[in-house]
mmCIF file of C-alpha atoms and ligand atoms in Angstrom:
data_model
loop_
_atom_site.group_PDB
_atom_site.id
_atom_site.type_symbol
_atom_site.label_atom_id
_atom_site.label_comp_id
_atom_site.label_asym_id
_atom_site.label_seq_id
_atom_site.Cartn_x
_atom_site.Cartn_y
_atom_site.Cartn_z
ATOM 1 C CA UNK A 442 142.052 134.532 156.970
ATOM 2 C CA UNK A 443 144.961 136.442 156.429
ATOM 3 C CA UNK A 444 147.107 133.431 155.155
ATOM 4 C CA UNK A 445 146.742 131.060 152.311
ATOM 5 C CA UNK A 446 148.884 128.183 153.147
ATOM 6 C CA UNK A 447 152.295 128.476 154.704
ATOM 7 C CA UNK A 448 154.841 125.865 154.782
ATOM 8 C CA UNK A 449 156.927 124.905 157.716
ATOM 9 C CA UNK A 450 160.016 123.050 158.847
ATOM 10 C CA UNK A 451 160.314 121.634 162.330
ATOM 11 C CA UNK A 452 163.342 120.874 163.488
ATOM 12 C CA UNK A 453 163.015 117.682 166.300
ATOM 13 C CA UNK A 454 165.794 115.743 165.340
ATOM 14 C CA UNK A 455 163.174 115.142 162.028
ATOM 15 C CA UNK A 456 162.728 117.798 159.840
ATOM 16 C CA UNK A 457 159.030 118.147 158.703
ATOM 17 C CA UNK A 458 157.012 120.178 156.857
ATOM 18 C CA UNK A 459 153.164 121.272 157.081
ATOM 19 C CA UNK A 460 150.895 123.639 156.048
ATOM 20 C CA UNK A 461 149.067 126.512 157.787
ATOM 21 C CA UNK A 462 146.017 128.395 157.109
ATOM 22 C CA UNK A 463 143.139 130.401 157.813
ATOM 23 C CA UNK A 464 144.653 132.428 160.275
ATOM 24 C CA UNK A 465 146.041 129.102 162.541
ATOM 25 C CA UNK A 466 148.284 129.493 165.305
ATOM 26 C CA UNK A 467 151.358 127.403 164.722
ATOM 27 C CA UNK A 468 150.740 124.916 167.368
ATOM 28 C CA UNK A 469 146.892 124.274 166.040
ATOM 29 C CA UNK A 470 148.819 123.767 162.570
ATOM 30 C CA UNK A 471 151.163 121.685 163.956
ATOM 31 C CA UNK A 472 148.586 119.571 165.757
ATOM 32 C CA UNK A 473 146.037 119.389 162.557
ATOM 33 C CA UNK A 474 148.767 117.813 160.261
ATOM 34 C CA UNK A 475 149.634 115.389 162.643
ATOM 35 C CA UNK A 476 152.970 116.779 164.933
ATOM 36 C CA UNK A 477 152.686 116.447 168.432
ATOM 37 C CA UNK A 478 153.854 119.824 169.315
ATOM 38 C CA UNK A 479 153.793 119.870 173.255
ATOM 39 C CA UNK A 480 151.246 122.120 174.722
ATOM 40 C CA UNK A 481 148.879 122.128 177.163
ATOM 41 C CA UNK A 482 146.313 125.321 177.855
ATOM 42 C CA UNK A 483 146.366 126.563 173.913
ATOM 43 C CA UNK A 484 145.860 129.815 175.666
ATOM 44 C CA UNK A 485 149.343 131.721 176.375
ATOM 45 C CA UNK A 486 149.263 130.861 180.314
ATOM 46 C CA UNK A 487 151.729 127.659 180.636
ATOM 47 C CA UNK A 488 154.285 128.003 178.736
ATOM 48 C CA UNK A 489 154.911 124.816 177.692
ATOM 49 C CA UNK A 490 154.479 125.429 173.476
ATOM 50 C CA UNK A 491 157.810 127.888 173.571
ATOM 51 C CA UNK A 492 159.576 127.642 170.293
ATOM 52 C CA UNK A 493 162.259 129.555 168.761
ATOM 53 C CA UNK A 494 161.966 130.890 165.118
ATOM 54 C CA UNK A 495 164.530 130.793 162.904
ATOM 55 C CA UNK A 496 163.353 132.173 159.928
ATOM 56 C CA UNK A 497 160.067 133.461 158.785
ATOM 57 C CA UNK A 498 157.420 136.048 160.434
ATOM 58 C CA UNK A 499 154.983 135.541 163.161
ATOM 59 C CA UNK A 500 152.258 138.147 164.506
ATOM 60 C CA UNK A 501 151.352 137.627 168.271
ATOM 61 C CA UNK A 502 147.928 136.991 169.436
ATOM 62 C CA UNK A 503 148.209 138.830 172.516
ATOM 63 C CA UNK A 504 150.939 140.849 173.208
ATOM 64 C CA UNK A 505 152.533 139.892 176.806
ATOM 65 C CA UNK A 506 151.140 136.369 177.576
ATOM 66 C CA UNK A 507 151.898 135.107 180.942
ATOM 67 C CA UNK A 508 153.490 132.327 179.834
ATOM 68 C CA UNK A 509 156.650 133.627 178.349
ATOM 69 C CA UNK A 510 159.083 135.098 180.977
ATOM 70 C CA UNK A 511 161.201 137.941 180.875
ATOM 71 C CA UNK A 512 163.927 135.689 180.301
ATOM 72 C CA UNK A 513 162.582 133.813 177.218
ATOM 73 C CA UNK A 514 161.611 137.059 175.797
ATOM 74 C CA UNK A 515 164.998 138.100 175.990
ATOM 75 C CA UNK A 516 166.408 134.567 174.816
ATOM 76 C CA UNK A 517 163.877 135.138 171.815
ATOM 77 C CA UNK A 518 161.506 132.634 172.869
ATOM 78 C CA UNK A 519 157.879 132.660 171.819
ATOM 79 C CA UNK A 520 154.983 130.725 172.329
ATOM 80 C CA UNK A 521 153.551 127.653 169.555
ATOM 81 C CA UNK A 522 149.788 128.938 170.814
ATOM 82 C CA UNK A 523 149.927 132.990 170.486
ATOM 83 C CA UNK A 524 152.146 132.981 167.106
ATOM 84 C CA UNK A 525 150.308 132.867 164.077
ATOM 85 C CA UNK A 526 152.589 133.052 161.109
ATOM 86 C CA UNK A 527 152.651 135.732 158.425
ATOM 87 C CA UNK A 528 154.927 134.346 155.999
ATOM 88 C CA UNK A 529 156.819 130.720 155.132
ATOM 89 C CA UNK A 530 158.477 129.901 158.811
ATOM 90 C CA UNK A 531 161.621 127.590 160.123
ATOM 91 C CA UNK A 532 160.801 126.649 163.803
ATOM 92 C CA UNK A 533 162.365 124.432 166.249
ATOM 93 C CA UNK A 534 158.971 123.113 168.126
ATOM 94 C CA UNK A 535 159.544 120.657 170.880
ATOM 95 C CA UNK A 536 157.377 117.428 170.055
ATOM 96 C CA UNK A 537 156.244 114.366 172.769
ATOM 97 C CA UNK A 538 156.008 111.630 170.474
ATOM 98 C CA UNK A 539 154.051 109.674 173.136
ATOM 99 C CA UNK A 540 151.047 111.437 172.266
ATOM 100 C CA UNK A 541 151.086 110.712 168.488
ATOM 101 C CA UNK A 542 147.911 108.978 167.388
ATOM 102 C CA UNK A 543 145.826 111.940 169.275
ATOM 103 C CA UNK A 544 141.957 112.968 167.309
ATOM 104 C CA UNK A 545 143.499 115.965 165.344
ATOM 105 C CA UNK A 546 141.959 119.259 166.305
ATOM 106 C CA UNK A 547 139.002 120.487 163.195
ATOM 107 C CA UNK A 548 137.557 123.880 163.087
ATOM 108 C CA UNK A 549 133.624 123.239 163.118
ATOM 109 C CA UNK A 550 129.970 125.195 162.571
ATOM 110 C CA UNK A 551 128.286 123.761 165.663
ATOM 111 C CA UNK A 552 124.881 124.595 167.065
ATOM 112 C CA UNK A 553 123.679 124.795 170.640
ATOM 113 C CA UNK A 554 120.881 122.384 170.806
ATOM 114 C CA UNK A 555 120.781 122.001 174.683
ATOM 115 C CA UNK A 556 121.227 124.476 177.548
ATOM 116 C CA UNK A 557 120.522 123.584 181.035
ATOM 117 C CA UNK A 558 121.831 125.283 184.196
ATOM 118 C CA UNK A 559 123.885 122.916 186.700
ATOM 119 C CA UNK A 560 124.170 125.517 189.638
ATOM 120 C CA UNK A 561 123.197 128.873 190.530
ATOM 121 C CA UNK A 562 126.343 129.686 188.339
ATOM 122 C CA UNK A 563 127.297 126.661 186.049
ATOM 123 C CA UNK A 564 125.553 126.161 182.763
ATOM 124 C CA UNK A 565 125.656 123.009 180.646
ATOM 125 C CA UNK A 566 125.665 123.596 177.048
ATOM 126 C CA UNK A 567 124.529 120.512 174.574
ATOM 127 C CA UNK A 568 126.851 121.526 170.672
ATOM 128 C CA UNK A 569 126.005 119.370 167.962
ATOM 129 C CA UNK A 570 129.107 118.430 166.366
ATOM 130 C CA UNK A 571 128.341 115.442 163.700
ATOM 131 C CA UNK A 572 129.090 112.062 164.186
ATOM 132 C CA UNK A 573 132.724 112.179 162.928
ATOM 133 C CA UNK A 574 133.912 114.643 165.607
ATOM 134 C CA UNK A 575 135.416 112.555 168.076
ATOM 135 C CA UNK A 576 137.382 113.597 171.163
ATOM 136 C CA UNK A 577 138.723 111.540 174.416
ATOM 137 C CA UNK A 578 137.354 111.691 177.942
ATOM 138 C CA UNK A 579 138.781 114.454 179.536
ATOM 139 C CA UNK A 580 140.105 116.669 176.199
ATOM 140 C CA UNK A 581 139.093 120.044 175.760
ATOM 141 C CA UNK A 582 138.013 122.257 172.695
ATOM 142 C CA UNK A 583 137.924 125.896 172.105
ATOM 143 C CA UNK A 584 134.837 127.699 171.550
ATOM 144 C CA UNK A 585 134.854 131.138 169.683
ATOM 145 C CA UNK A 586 132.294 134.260 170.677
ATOM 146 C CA UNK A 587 131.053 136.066 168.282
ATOM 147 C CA UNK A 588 133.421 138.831 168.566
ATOM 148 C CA UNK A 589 136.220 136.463 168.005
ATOM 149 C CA UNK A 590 137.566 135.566 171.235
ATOM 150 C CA UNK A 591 138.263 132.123 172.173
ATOM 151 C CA UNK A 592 138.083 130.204 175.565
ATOM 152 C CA UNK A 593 138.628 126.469 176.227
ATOM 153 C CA UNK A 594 136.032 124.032 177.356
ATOM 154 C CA UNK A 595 135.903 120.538 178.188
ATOM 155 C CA UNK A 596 134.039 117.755 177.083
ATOM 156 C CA UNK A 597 131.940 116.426 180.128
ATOM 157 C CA UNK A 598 130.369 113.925 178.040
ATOM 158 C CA UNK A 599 131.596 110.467 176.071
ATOM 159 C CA UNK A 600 132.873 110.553 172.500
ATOM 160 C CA UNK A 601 130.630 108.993 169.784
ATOM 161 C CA UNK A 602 127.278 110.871 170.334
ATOM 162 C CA UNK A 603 127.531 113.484 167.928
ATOM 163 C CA UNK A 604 127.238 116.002 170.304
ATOM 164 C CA UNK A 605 129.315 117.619 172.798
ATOM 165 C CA UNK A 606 128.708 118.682 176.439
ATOM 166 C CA UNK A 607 130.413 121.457 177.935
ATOM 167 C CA UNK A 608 129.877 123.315 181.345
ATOM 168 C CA UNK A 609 130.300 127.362 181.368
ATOM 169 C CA UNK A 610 131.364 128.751 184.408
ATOM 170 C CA UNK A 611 130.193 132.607 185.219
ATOM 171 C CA UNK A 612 132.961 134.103 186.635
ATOM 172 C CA UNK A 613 132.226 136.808 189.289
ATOM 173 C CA UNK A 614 132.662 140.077 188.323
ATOM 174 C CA UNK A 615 133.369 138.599 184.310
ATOM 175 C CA UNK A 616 130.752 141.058 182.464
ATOM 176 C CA UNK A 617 132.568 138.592 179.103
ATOM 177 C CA UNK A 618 132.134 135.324 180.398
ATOM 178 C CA UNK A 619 128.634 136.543 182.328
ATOM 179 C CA UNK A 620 127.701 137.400 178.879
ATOM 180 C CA UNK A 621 128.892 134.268 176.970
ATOM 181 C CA UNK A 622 126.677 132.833 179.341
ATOM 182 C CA UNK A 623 123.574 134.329 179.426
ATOM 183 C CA UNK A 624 123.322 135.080 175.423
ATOM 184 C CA UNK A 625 124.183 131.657 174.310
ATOM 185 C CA UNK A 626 121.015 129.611 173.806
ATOM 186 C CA UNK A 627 119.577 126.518 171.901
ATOM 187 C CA UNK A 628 119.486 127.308 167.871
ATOM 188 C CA UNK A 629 122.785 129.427 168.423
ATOM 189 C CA UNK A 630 125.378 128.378 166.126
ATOM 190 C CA UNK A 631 129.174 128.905 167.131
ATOM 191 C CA UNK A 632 132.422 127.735 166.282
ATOM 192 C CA UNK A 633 134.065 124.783 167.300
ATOM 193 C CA UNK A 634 137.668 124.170 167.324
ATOM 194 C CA UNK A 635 138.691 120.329 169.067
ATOM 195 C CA UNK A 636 139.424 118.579 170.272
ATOM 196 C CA UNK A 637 142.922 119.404 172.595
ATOM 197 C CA UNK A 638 144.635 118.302 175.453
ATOM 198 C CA UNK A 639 146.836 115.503 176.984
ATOM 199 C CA UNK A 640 144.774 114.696 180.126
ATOM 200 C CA UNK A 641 142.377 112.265 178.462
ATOM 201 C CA UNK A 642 141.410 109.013 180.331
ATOM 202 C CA UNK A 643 144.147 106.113 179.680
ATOM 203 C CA UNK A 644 142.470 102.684 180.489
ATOM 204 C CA UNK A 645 145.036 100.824 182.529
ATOM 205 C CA UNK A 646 143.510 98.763 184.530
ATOM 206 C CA UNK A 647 144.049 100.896 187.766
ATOM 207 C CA UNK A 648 141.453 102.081 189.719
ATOM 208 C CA UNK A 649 140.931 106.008 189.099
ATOM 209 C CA UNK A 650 140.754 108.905 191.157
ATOM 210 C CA UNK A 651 139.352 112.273 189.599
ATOM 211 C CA UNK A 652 139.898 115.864 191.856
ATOM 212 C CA UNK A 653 137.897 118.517 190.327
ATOM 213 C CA UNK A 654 137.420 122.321 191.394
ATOM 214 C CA UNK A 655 135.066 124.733 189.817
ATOM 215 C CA UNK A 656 134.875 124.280 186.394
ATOM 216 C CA UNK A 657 136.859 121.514 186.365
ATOM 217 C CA UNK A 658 134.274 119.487 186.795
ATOM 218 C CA UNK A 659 133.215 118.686 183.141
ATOM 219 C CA UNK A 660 136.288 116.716 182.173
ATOM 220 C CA UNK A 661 136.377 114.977 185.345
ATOM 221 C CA UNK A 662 133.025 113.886 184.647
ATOM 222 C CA UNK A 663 133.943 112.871 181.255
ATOM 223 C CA UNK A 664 137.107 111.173 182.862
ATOM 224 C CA UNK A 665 134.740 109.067 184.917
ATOM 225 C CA UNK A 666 132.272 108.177 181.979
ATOM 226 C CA UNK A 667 135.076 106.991 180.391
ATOM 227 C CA UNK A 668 136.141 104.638 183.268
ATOM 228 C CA UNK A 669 132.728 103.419 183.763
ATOM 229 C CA UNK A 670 132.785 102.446 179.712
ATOM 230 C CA UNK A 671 135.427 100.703 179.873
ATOM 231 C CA UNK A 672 136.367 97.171 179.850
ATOM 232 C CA UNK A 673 137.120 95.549 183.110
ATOM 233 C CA UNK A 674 134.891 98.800 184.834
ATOM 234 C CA UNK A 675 132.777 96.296 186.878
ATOM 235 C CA UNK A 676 136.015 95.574 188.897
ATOM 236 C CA UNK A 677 137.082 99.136 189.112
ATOM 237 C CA UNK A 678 136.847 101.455 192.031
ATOM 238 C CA UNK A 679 136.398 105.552 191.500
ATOM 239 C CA UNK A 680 136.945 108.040 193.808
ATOM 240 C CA UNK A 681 135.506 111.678 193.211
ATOM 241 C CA UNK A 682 136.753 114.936 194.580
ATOM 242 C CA UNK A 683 134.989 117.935 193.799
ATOM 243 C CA UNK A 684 135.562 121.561 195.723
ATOM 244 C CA UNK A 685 133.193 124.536 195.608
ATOM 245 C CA UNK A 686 133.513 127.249 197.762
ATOM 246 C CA UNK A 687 129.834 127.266 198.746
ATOM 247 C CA UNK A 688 126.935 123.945 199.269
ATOM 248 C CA UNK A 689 125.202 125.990 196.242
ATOM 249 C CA UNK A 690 128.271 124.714 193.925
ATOM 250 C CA UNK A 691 128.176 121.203 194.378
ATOM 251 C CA UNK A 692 127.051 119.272 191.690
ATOM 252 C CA UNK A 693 129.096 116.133 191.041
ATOM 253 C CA UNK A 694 126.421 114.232 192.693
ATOM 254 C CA UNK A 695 124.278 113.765 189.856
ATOM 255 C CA UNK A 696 126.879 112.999 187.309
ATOM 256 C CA UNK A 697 128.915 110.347 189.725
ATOM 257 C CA UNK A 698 125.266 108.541 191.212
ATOM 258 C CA UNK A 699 124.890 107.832 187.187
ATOM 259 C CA UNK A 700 128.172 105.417 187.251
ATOM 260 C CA UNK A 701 127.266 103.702 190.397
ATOM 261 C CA UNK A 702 125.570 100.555 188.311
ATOM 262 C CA UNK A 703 128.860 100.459 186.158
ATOM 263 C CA UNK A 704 131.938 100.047 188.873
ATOM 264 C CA UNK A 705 132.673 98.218 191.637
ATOM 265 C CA UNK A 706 132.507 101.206 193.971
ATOM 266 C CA UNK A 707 132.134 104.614 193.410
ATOM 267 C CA UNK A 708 132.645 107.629 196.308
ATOM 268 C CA UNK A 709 131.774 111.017 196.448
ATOM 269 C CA UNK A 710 133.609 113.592 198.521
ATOM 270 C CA UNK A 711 132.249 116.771 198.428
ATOM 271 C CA UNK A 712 134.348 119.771 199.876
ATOM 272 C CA UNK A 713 133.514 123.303 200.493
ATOM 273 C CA UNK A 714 136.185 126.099 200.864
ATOM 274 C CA UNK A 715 134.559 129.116 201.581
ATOM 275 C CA UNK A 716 130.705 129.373 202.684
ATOM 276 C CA UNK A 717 130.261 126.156 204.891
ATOM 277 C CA UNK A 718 126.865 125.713 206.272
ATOM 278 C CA UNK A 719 126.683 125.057 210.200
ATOM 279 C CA UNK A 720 125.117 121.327 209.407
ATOM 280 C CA UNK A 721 127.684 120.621 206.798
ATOM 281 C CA UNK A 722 129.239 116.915 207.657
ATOM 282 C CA UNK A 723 131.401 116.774 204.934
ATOM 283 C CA UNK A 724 134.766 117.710 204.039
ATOM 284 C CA UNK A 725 135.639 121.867 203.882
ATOM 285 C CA UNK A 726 138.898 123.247 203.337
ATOM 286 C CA UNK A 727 140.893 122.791 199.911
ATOM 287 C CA UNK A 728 140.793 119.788 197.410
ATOM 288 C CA UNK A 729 144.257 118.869 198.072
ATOM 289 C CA UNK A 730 143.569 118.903 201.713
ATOM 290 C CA UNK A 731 140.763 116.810 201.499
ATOM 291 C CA UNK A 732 142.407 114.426 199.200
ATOM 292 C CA UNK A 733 145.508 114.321 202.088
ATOM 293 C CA UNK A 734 142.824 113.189 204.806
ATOM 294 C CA UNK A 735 141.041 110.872 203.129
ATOM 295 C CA UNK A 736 143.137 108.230 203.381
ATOM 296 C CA UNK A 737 143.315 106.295 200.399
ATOM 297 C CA UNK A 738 145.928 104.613 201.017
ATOM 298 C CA UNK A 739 146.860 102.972 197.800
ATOM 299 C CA UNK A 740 146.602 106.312 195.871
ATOM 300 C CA UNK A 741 150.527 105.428 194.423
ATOM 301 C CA UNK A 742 148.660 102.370 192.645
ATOM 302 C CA UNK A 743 145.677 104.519 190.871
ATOM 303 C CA UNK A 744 145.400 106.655 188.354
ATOM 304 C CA UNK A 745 144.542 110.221 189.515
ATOM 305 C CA UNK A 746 143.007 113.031 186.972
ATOM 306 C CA UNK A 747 143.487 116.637 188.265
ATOM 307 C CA UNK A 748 140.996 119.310 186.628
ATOM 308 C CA UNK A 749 140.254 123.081 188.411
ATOM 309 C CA UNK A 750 142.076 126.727 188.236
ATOM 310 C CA UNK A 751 145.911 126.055 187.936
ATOM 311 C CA UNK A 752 146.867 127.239 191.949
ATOM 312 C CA UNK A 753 144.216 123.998 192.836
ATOM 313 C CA UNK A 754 146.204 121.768 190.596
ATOM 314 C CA UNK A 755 149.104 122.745 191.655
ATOM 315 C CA UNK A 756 148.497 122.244 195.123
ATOM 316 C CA UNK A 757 147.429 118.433 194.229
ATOM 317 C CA UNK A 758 150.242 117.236 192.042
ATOM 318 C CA UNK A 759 152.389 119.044 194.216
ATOM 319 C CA UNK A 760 151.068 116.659 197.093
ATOM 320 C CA UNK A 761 150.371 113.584 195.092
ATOM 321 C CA UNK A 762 154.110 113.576 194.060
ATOM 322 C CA UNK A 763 155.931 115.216 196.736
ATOM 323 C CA UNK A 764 153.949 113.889 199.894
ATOM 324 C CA UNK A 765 151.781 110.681 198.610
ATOM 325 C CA UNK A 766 154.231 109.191 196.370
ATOM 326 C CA UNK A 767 152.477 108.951 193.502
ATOM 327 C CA UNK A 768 154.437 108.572 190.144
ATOM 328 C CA UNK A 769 154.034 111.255 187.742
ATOM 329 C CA UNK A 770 153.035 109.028 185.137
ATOM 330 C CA UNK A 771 149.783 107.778 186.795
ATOM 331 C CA UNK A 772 148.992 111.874 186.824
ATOM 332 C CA UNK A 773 146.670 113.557 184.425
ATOM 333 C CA UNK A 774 146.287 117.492 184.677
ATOM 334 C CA UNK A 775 145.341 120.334 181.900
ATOM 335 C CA UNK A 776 145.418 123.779 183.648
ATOM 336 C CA UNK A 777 142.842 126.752 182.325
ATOM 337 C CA UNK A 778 144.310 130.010 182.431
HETATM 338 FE FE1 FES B 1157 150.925 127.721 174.772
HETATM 339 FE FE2 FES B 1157 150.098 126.978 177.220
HETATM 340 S S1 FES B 1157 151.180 128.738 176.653
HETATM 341 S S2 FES B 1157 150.056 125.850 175.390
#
């Protein structure tokens, strides 16, 4: 840990000071004293933790990250999530006071005491955590390798278990994340660092679509547990997308047959993208396309949770607000880059 404790001013109309240490970004400091700095992948791609520095030093976590452009770079713009600071700092950090009140992210020893593969190329990892180490449906937490590097995962399972369930997608041609796969196993200890995110199931009342692609599935899954915990869940209706590109990817079955006792209805659409089998019934195409054909047509008065790569999000909030009507406060979405 390169730095003791540095202090920091943020500038959001409120001026407030916090510490940072062991090496923290400046948006996981922000976050562990308490500011709702506004963020959303913790991992350079969105863009949406920019912040300008006033005074002070920052080193970069990665050099060029893809969610600064050319023209904040030139405007002097960095990013909350890839600055770690190097010396006493005044920042102006952009804060969404709605989502005050959020678990604070903790840096954890966790051990693996659970590994079970999902699909030919999904693997479900079981972390114990301790009790304490609570997290919403649908948040996310970063998990570091050995040699350092971080990813995010979500949390497929429910808060309050004392463990935490992630999925781990291989990704083809990914020697890293191959790896990460195959050499994690039970009695592994790693570190933990959670929980994060803003797409975390809101009870409202509504009934509650989830759309999940790939690896999106876990906080999806999570998203629905949380529904089906709820109060008022026995009058509830759910409605499941998940897209794989092949039948051998599909997986959502078991997770969404396991809420069936718990709502008032619960369906399952299952589309494939890529590798459809000659029998397949179902839907094939993209998520977004299936969601435009099912015809739900009182989507505008759910509440729809968007996980998968960010080009399949995009496509469905792009078509939930432009095409469906849907208001963008009844839409949830944390994109992985
Ligand atoms: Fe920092 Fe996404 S780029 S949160």
């Amino acid at each position: 840990s390169e730095v003791a404790t540095r202090t920091f001013q943020v500038r959001d109309g409120e001026t407030r000071r916090f510490d940072c240490t062991d090496g923290d970004t400046l948006l996981r400091a922000a976050l562990r004293a308490g500011v709702p700095a506004t963020y959303e992948c913790n991992s350079g791609g969105c863009g949406s933790c920019k912040f300008t520095l006033s005074d002070g030093e920052v080193r970069q976590v990665q050099e060029s990250p893809a969610g600064l452009t050319e023209r904040d770079r030139r405007k002097g713009r960095l990013l909350a999530c890839q600055s770690v600071p190097t010396s006493d700092c005044t920042v102006s950090l952009l804060v969404d006071p709605v989502d005050s009140g959020l678990p604070a992210p903790v840096r954890r020893r966790a051990e693996i005491v659970d590994a079970r593969m999902l699909t030919h190329d999904l693997r479900e990892l079981t972390i114990s955590i301790g009790v304490d180490a609570t997290f919403l449906p649908g948040q996310f937490a970063m998990l570091r390798r050995p040699d350092g590097e971080e990813r995010a995962y979500s949390m497929s399972n429910l808060p309050g278990e004392g463990v935490w369930q992630i999925q781990i997608k291989r990704v083809p041609g990914g020697a890293e994340s191959g790896a990460f796969v195959d050499d994690l196993g039970v009695g592994d200890r790693i570190e933990v660092d959670g929980p994060y995110g803003h797409a975390h199931f809101r009870p409202t009342g509504r009934d509650v679509v989830c759309i999940a692609g790939g690896s999106g599935l876990a906080p999806m899954v999570s998203v629905a547990r949380g529904l089906a915990a709820s109060d008022g869940a026995a009058e509830r209706r759910l409605h499941f997308f998940y897209g794989g590109r092949a039948a051998r990817d599909l997986c959502a079955g078991e997770f969404v047959a396991e809420l069936a006792g718990e709502l008032a209805e619960v369906t399952l659409v299952d589309v494939i993208s890529d590798e459809v089998p000659p029998d397949w019934a179902g839907a094939r195409g993209f998520v977004h396309e299936a969601v435009a054909t099912a015809g739900l047509s009182d989507l505008a008065d759910r509440d729809i949770y968007v996980a998968g790569p960010p080009p399949m999000t995009d496509a469905v909030v792009r078509l939930l607000v432009r095409e469906l009507q849907v208001p963008v406060g009844q839409i949830h979405y944390d994109r992985f880059f």
